[in-house]
PDB file of C-alpha atoms in Angstrom:
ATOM      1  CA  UNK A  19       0.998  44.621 -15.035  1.00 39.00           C
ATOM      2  CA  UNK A  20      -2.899  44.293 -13.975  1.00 41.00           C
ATOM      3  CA  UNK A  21      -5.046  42.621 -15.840  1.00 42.00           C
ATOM      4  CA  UNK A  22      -8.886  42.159 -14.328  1.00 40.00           C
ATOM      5  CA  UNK A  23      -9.115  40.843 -10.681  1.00 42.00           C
ATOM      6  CA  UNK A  24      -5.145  39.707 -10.902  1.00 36.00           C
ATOM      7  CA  UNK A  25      -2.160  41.426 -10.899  1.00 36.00           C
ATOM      8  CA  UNK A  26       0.991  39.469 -11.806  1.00 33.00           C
ATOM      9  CA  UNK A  27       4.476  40.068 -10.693  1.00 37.00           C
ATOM     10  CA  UNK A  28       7.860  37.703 -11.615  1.00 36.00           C
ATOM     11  CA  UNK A  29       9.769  36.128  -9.608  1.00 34.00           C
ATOM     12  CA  UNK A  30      13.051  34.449 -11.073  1.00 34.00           C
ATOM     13  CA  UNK A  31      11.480  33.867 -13.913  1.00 37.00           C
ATOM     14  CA  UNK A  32       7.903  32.652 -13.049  1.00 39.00           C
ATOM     15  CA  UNK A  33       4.381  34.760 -12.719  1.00 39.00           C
ATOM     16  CA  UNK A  34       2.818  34.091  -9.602  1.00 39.00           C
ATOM     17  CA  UNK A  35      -0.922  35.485  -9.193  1.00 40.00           C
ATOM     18  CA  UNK A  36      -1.414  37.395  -6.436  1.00 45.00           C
ATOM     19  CA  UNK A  37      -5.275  37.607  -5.831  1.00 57.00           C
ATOM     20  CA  UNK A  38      -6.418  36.838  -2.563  1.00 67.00           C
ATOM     21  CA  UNK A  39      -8.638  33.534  -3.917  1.00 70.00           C
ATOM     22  CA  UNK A  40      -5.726  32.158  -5.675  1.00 69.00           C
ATOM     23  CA  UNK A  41      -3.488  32.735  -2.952  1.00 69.00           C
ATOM     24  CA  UNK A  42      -5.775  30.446  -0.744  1.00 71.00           C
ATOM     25  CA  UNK A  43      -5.758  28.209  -3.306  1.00 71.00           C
ATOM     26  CA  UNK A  44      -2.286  28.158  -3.353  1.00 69.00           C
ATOM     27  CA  UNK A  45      -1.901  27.772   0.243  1.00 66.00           C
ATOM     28  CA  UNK A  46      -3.928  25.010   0.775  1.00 62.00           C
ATOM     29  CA  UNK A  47      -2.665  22.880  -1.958  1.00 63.00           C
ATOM     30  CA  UNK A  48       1.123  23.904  -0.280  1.00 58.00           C
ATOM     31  CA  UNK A  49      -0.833  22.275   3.154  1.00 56.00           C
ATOM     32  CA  UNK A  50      -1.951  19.524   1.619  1.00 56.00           C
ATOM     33  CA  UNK A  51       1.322  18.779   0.176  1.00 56.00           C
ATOM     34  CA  UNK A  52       3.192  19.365   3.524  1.00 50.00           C
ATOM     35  CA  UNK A  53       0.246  16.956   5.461  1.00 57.00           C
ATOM     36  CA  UNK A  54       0.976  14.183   2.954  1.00 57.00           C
ATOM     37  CA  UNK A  55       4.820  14.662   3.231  1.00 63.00           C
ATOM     38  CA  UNK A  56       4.215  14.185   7.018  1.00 76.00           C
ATOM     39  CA  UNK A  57       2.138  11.424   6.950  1.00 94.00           C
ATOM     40  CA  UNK A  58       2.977   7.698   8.362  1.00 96.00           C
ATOM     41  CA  UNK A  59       2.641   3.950   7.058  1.00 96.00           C
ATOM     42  CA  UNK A  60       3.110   0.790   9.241  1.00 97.00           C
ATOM     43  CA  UNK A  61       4.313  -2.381   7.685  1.00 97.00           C
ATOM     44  CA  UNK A  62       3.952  -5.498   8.962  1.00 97.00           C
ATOM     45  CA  UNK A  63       5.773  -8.431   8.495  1.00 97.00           C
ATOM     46  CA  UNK A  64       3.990 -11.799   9.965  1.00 97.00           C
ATOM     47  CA  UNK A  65       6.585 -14.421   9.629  1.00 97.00           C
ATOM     48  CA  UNK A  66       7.073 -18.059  10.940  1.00 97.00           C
ATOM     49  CA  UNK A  67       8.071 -17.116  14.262  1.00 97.00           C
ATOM     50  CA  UNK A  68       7.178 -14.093  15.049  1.00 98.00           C
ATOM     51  CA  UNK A  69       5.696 -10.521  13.536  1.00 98.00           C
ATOM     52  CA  UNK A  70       7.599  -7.321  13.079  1.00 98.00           C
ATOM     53  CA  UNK A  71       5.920  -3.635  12.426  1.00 98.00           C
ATOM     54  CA  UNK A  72       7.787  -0.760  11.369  1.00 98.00           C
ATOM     55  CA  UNK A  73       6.757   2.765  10.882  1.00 98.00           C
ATOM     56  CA  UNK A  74       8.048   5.098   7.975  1.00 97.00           C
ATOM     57  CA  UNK A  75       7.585   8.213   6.659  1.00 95.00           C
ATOM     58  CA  UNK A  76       5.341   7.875   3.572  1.00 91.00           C
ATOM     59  CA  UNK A  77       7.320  10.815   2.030  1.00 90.00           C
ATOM     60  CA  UNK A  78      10.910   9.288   2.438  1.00 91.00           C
ATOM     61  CA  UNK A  79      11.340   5.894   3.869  1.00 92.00           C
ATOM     62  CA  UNK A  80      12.594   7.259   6.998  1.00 95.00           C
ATOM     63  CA  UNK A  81      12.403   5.050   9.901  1.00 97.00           C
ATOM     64  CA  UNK A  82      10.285   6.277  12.871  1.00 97.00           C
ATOM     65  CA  UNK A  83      10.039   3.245  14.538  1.00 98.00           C
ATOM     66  CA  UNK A  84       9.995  -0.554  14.922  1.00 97.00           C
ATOM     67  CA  UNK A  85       9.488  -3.691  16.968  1.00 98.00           C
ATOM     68  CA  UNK A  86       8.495  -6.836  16.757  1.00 98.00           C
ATOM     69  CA  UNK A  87       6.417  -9.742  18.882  1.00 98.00           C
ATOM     70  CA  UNK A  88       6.776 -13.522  18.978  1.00 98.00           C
ATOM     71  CA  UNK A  89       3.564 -15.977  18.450  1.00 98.00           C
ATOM     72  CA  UNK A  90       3.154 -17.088  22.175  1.00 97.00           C
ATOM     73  CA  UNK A  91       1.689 -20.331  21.559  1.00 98.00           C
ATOM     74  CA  UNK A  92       3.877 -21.028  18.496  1.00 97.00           C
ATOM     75  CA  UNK A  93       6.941 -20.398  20.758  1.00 97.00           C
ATOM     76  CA  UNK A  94       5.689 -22.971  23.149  1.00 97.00           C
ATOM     77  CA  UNK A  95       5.454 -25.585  20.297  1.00 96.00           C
ATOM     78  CA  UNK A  96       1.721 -26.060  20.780  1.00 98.00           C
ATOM     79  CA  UNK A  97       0.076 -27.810  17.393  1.00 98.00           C
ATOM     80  CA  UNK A  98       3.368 -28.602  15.659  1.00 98.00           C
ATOM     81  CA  UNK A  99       4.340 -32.109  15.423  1.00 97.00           C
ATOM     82  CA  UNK A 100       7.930 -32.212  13.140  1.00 97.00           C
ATOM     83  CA  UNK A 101       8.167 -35.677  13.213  1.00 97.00           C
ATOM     84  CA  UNK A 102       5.335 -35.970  10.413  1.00 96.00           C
ATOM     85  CA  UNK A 103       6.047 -32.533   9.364  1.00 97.00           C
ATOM     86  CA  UNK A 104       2.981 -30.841  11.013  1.00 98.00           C
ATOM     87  CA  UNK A 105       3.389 -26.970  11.310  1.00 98.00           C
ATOM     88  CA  UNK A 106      -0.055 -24.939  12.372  1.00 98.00           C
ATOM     89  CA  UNK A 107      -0.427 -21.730  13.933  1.00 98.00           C
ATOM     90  CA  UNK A 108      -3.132 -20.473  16.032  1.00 98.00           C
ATOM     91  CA  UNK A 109      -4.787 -17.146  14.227  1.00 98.00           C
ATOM     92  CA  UNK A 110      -5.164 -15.645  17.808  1.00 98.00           C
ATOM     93  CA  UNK A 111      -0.654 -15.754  18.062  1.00 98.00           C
ATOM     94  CA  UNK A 112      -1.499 -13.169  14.952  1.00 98.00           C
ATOM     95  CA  UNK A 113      -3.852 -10.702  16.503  1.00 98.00           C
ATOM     96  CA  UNK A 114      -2.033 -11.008  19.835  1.00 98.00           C
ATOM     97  CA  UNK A 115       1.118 -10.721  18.334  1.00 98.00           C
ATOM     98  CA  UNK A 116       0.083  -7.605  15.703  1.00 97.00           C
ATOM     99  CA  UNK A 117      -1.480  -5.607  18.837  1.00 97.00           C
ATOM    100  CA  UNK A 118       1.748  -6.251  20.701  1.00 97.00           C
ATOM    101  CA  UNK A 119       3.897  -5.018  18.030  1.00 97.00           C
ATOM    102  CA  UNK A 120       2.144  -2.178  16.878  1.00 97.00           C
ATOM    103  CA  UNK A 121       1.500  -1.052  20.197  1.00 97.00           C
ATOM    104  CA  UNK A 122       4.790  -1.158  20.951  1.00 98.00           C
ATOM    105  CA  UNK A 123       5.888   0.495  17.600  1.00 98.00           C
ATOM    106  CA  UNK A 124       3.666   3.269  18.119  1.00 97.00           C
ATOM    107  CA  UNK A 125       4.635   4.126  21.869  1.00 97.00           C
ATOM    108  CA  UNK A 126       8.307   4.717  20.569  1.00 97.00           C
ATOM    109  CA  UNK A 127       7.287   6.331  17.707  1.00 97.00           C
ATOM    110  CA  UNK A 128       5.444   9.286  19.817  1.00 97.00           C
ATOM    111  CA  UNK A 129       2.044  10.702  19.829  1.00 95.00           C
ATOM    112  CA  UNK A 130       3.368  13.188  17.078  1.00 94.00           C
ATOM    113  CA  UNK A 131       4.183  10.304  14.464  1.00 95.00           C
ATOM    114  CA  UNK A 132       1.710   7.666  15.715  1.00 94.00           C
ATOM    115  CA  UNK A 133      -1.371  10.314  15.157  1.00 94.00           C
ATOM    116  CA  UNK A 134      -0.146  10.748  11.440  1.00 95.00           C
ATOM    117  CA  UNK A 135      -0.390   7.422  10.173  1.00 95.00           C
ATOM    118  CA  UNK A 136      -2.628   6.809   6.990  1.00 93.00           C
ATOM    119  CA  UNK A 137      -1.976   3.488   6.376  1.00 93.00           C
ATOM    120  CA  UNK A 138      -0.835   0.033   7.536  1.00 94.00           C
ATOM    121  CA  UNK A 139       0.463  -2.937   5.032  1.00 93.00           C
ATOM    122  CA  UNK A 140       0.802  -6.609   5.583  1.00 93.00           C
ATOM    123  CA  UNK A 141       3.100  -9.449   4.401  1.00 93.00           C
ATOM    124  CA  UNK A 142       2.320 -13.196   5.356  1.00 94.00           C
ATOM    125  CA  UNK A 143       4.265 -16.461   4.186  1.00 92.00           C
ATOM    126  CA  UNK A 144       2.271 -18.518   2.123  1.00 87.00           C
ATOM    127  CA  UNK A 145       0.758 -20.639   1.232  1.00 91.00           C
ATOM    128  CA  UNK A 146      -0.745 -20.625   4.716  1.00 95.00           C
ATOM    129  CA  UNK A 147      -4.362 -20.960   3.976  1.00 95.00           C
ATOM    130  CA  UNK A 148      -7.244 -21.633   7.328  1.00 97.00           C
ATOM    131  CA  UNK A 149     -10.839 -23.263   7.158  1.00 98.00           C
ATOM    132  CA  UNK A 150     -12.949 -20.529   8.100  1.00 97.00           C
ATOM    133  CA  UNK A 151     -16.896 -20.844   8.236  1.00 97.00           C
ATOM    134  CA  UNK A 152     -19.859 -18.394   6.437  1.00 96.00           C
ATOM    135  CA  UNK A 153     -18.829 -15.301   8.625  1.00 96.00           C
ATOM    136  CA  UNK A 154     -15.081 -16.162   7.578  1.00 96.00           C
ATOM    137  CA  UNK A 155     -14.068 -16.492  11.132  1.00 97.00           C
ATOM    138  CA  UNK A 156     -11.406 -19.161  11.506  1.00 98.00           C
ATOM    139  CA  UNK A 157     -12.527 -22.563  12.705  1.00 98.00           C
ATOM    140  CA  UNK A 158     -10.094 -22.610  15.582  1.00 98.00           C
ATOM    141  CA  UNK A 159     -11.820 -19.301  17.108  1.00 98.00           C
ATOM    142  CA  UNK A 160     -14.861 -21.193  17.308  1.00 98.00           C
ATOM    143  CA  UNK A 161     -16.025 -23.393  20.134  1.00 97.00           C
ATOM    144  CA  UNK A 162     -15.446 -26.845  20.088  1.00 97.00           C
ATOM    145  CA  UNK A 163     -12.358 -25.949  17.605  1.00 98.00           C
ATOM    146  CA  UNK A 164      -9.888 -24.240  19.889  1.00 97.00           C
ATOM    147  CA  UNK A 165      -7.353 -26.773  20.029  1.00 98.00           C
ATOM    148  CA  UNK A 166      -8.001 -28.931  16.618  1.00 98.00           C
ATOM    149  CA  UNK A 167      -4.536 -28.080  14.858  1.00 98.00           C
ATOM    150  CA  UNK A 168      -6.827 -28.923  11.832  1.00 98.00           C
ATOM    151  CA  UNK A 169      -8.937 -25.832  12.297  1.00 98.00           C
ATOM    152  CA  UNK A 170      -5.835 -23.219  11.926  1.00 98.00           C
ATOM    153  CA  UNK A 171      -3.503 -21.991  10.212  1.00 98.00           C
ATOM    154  CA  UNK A 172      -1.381 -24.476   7.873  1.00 98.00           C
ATOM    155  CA  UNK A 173       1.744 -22.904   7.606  1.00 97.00           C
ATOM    156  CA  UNK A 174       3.458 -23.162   4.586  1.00 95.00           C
ATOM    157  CA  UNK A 175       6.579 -25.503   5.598  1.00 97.00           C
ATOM    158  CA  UNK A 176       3.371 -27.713   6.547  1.00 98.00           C
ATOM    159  CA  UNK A 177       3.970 -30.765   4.246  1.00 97.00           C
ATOM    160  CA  UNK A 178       1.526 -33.070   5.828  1.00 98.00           C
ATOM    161  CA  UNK A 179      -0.454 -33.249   2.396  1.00 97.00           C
ATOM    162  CA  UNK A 180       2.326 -34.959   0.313  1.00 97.00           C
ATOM    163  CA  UNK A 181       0.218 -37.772  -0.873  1.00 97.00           C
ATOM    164  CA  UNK A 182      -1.990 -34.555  -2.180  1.00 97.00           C
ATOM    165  CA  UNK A 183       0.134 -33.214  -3.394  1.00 96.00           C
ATOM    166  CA  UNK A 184       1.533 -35.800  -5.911  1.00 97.00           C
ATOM    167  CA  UNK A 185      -2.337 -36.817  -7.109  1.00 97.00           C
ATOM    168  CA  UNK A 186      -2.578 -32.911  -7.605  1.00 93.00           C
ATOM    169  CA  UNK A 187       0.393 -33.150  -9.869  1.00 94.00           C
ATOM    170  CA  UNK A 188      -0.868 -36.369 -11.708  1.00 96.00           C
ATOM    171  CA  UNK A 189      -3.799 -34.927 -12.440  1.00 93.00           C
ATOM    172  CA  UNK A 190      -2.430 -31.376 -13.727  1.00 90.00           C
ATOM    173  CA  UNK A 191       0.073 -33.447 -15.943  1.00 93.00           C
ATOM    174  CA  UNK A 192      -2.544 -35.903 -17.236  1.00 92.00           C
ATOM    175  CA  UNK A 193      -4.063 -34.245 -19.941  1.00 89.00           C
ATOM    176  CA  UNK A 194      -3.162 -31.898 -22.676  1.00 90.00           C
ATOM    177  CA  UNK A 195      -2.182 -29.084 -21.885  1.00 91.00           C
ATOM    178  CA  UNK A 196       0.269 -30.649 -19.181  1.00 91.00           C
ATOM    179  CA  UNK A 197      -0.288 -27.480 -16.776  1.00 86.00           C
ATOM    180  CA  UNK A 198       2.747 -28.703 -14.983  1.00 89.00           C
ATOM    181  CA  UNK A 199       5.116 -26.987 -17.612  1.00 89.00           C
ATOM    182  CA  UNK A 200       4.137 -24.124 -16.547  1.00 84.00           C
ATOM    183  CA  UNK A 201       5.511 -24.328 -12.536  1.00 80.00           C
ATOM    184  CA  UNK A 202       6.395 -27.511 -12.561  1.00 89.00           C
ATOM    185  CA  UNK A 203       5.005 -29.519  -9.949  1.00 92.00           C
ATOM    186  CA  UNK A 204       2.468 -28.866  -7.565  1.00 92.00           C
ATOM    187  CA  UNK A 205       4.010 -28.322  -4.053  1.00 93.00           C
ATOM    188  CA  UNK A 206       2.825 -29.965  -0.560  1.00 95.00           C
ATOM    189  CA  UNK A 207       3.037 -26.541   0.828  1.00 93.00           C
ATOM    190  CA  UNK A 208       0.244 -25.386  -1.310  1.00 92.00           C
ATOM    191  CA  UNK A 209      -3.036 -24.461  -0.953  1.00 92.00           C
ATOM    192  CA  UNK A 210      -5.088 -27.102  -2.821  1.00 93.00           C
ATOM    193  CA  UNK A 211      -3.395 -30.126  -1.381  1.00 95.00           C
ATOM    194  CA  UNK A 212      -3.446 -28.652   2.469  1.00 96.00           C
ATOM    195  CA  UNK A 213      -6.746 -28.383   2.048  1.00 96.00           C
ATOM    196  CA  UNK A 214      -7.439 -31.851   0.924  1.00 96.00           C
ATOM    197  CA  UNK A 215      -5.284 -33.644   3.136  1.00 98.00           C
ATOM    198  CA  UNK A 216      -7.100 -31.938   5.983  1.00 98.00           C
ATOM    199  CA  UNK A 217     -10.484 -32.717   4.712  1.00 97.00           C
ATOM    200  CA  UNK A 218      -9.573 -36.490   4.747  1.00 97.00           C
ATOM    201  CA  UNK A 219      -8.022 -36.523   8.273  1.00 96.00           C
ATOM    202  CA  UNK A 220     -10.909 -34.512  10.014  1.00 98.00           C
ATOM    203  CA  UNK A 221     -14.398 -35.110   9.142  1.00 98.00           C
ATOM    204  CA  UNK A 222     -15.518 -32.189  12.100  1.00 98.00           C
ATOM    205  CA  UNK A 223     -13.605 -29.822   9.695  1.00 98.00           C
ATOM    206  CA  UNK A 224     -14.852 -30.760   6.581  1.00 97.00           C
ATOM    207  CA  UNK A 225     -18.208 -30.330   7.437  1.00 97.00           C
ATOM    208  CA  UNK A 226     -18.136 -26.658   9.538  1.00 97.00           C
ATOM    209  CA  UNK A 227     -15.621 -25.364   6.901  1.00 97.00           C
ATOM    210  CA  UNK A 228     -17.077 -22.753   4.528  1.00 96.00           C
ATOM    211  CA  UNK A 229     -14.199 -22.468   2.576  1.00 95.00           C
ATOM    212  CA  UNK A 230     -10.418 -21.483   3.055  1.00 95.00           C
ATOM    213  CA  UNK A 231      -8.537 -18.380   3.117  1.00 94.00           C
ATOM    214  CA  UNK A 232      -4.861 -17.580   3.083  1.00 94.00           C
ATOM    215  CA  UNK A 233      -3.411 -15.576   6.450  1.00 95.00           C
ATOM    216  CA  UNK A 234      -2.794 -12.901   4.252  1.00 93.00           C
ATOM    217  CA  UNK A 235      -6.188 -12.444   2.584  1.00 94.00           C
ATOM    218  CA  UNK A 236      -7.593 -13.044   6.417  1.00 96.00           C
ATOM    219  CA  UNK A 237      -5.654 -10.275   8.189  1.00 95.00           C
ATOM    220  CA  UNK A 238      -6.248  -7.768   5.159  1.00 94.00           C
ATOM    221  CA  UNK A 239     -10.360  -8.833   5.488  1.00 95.00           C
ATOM    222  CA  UNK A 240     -10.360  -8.492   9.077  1.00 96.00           C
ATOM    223  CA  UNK A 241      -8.888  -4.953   9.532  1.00 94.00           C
ATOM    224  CA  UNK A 242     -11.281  -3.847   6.760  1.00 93.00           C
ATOM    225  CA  UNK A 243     -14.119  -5.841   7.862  1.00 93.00           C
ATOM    226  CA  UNK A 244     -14.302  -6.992   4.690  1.00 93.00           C
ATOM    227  CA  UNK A 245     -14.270 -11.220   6.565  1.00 93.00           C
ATOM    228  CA  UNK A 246     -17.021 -12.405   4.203  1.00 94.00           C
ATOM    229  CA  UNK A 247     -15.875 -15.016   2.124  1.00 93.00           C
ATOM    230  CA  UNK A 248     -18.134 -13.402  -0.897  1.00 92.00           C
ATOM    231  CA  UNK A 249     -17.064 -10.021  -0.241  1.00 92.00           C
ATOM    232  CA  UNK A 250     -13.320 -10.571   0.720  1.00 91.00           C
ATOM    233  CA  UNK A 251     -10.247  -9.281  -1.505  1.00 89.00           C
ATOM    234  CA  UNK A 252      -7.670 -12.026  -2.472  1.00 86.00           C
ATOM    235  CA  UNK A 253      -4.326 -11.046  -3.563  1.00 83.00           C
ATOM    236  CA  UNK A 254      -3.065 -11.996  -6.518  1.00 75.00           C
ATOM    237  CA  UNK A 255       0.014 -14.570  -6.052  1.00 66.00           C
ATOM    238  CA  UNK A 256      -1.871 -16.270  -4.014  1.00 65.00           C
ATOM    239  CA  UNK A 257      -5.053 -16.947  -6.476  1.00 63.00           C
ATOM    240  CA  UNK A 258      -2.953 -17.347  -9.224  1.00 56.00           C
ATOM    241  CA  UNK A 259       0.167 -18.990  -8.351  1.00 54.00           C
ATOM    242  CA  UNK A 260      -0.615 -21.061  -5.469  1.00 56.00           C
ATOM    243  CA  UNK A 261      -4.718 -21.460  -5.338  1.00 54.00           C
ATOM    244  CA  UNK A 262      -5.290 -21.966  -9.259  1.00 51.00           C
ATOM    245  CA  UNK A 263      -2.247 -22.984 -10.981  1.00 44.00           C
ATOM    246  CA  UNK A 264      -4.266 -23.670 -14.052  1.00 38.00           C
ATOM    247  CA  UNK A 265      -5.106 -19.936 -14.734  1.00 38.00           C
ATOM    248  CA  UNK A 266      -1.082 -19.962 -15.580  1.00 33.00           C
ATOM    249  CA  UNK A 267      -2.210 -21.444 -18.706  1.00 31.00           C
TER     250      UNK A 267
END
């Protein structure tokens, strides 16, 4: 049956046009459906010792490839000191390690694969929050900071800022509302009281520190160039949970 510019025929049931336009139409959109069920995402996992990358296929999960790199400096125990419960990493074991990984990742996946990826996702521990200056570069990057284990990375079994820690709590638990009903006591491994412990040790720190930012919220910034500390993202569970507890109320 023809009506106008289109002429209709069924096929088990449904009417598929058969105009030249529309069947460009339909062709592309059956293109763009095929691209996006061949494109690639990387995930990457940045953990305490080391960071992992896989890639999948966005359409189906299915592994194309993986590998993972170890923190080089971390592995050599530089900055750590368990005996007072000290745990810092140096943010250049993370961009080392995350080329190294990636790279690798991408060389097994194949040119095919590795051309096709759209995106690339990150997971950090935390808390695990870093002085960084105006530019939001990490203080340890910067010159006369390289080896102050105050100007990287706390990690977040870091539990240096007990004392912190407990006046955090005190305070929170003061007043009414007690906020501390609401996750119970604030943790040593948290972002507030890391960053005032630190402040009191290391009056170099204190004064070239901007503000802080958590590893996750840095690498995120960084690969979007985003490193600002006014124009930078911040994920959620960290501002909330961790970074201002009181919002819980």
């Amino acid at each position: 049956k023809r009506r106008g510019r289109f002429s209709f025929q069924t096929i088990t049931g449904a009417a598929v046009c058969t105009d030249s336009a529309a069947r460009r139409r339909q062709e592309a959109t059956r293109m763009g459906n095929w691209k996006k069920q061949m494109e690639y995402v990387v995930g990457v996992d940045f953990g305490s010792d080391s960071v992992r990358a896989v890639i999948v296929r966005a359409s189906d999960g299915q592994v194309a490839a993986e590998a993972a790199a170890a923190y080089p400096r971390w592995a050599q125990g530089l900055y750590c000191d368990p005996g007072i419960r000290q745990f810092r990493q140096h943010p250049q074991d993370y961009l080392e390690a995350l080329c190294a990984c990636v790279t690798e990742a991408c060389a097994a996946a194949g040119e095919t694969v590795s051309s096709r990826i759209a995106a690339l996702s990150i997971d950090t521990t935390g808390s695990t929050p870093c002085p960084v200056d105006r530019a939001g570069t990490p203080l340890a990057l910067l010159p006369g900071f390289e080896e102050n284990p105050n100007a990287m990375f706390h990690l977040w079994k870091d539990h240096t800022a007990g004392t912190e820690a407990a006046e955090i709590t005190a305070c929170f638990s003061a007043g009414t509302p007690d906020y501390t009903v609401y996750q119970g006591p604030y943790s040593s491994e948290w972002y507030w009281a890391k960053i005032l412990h630190t402040i009191r040790q290391d009056p170099a720190v204190r004064a070239v520190a901007y503000t802080w930012v958590e590893h996750c919220d840095w690498m995120a910034n960084l690969l979007a160039g985003r490193t600002r500390p006014e124009l930078a993202y911040r994920c959620a569970l960290s501002l909330i949970h961790i970074s201002e507890p009181t919002r819980l109320a």
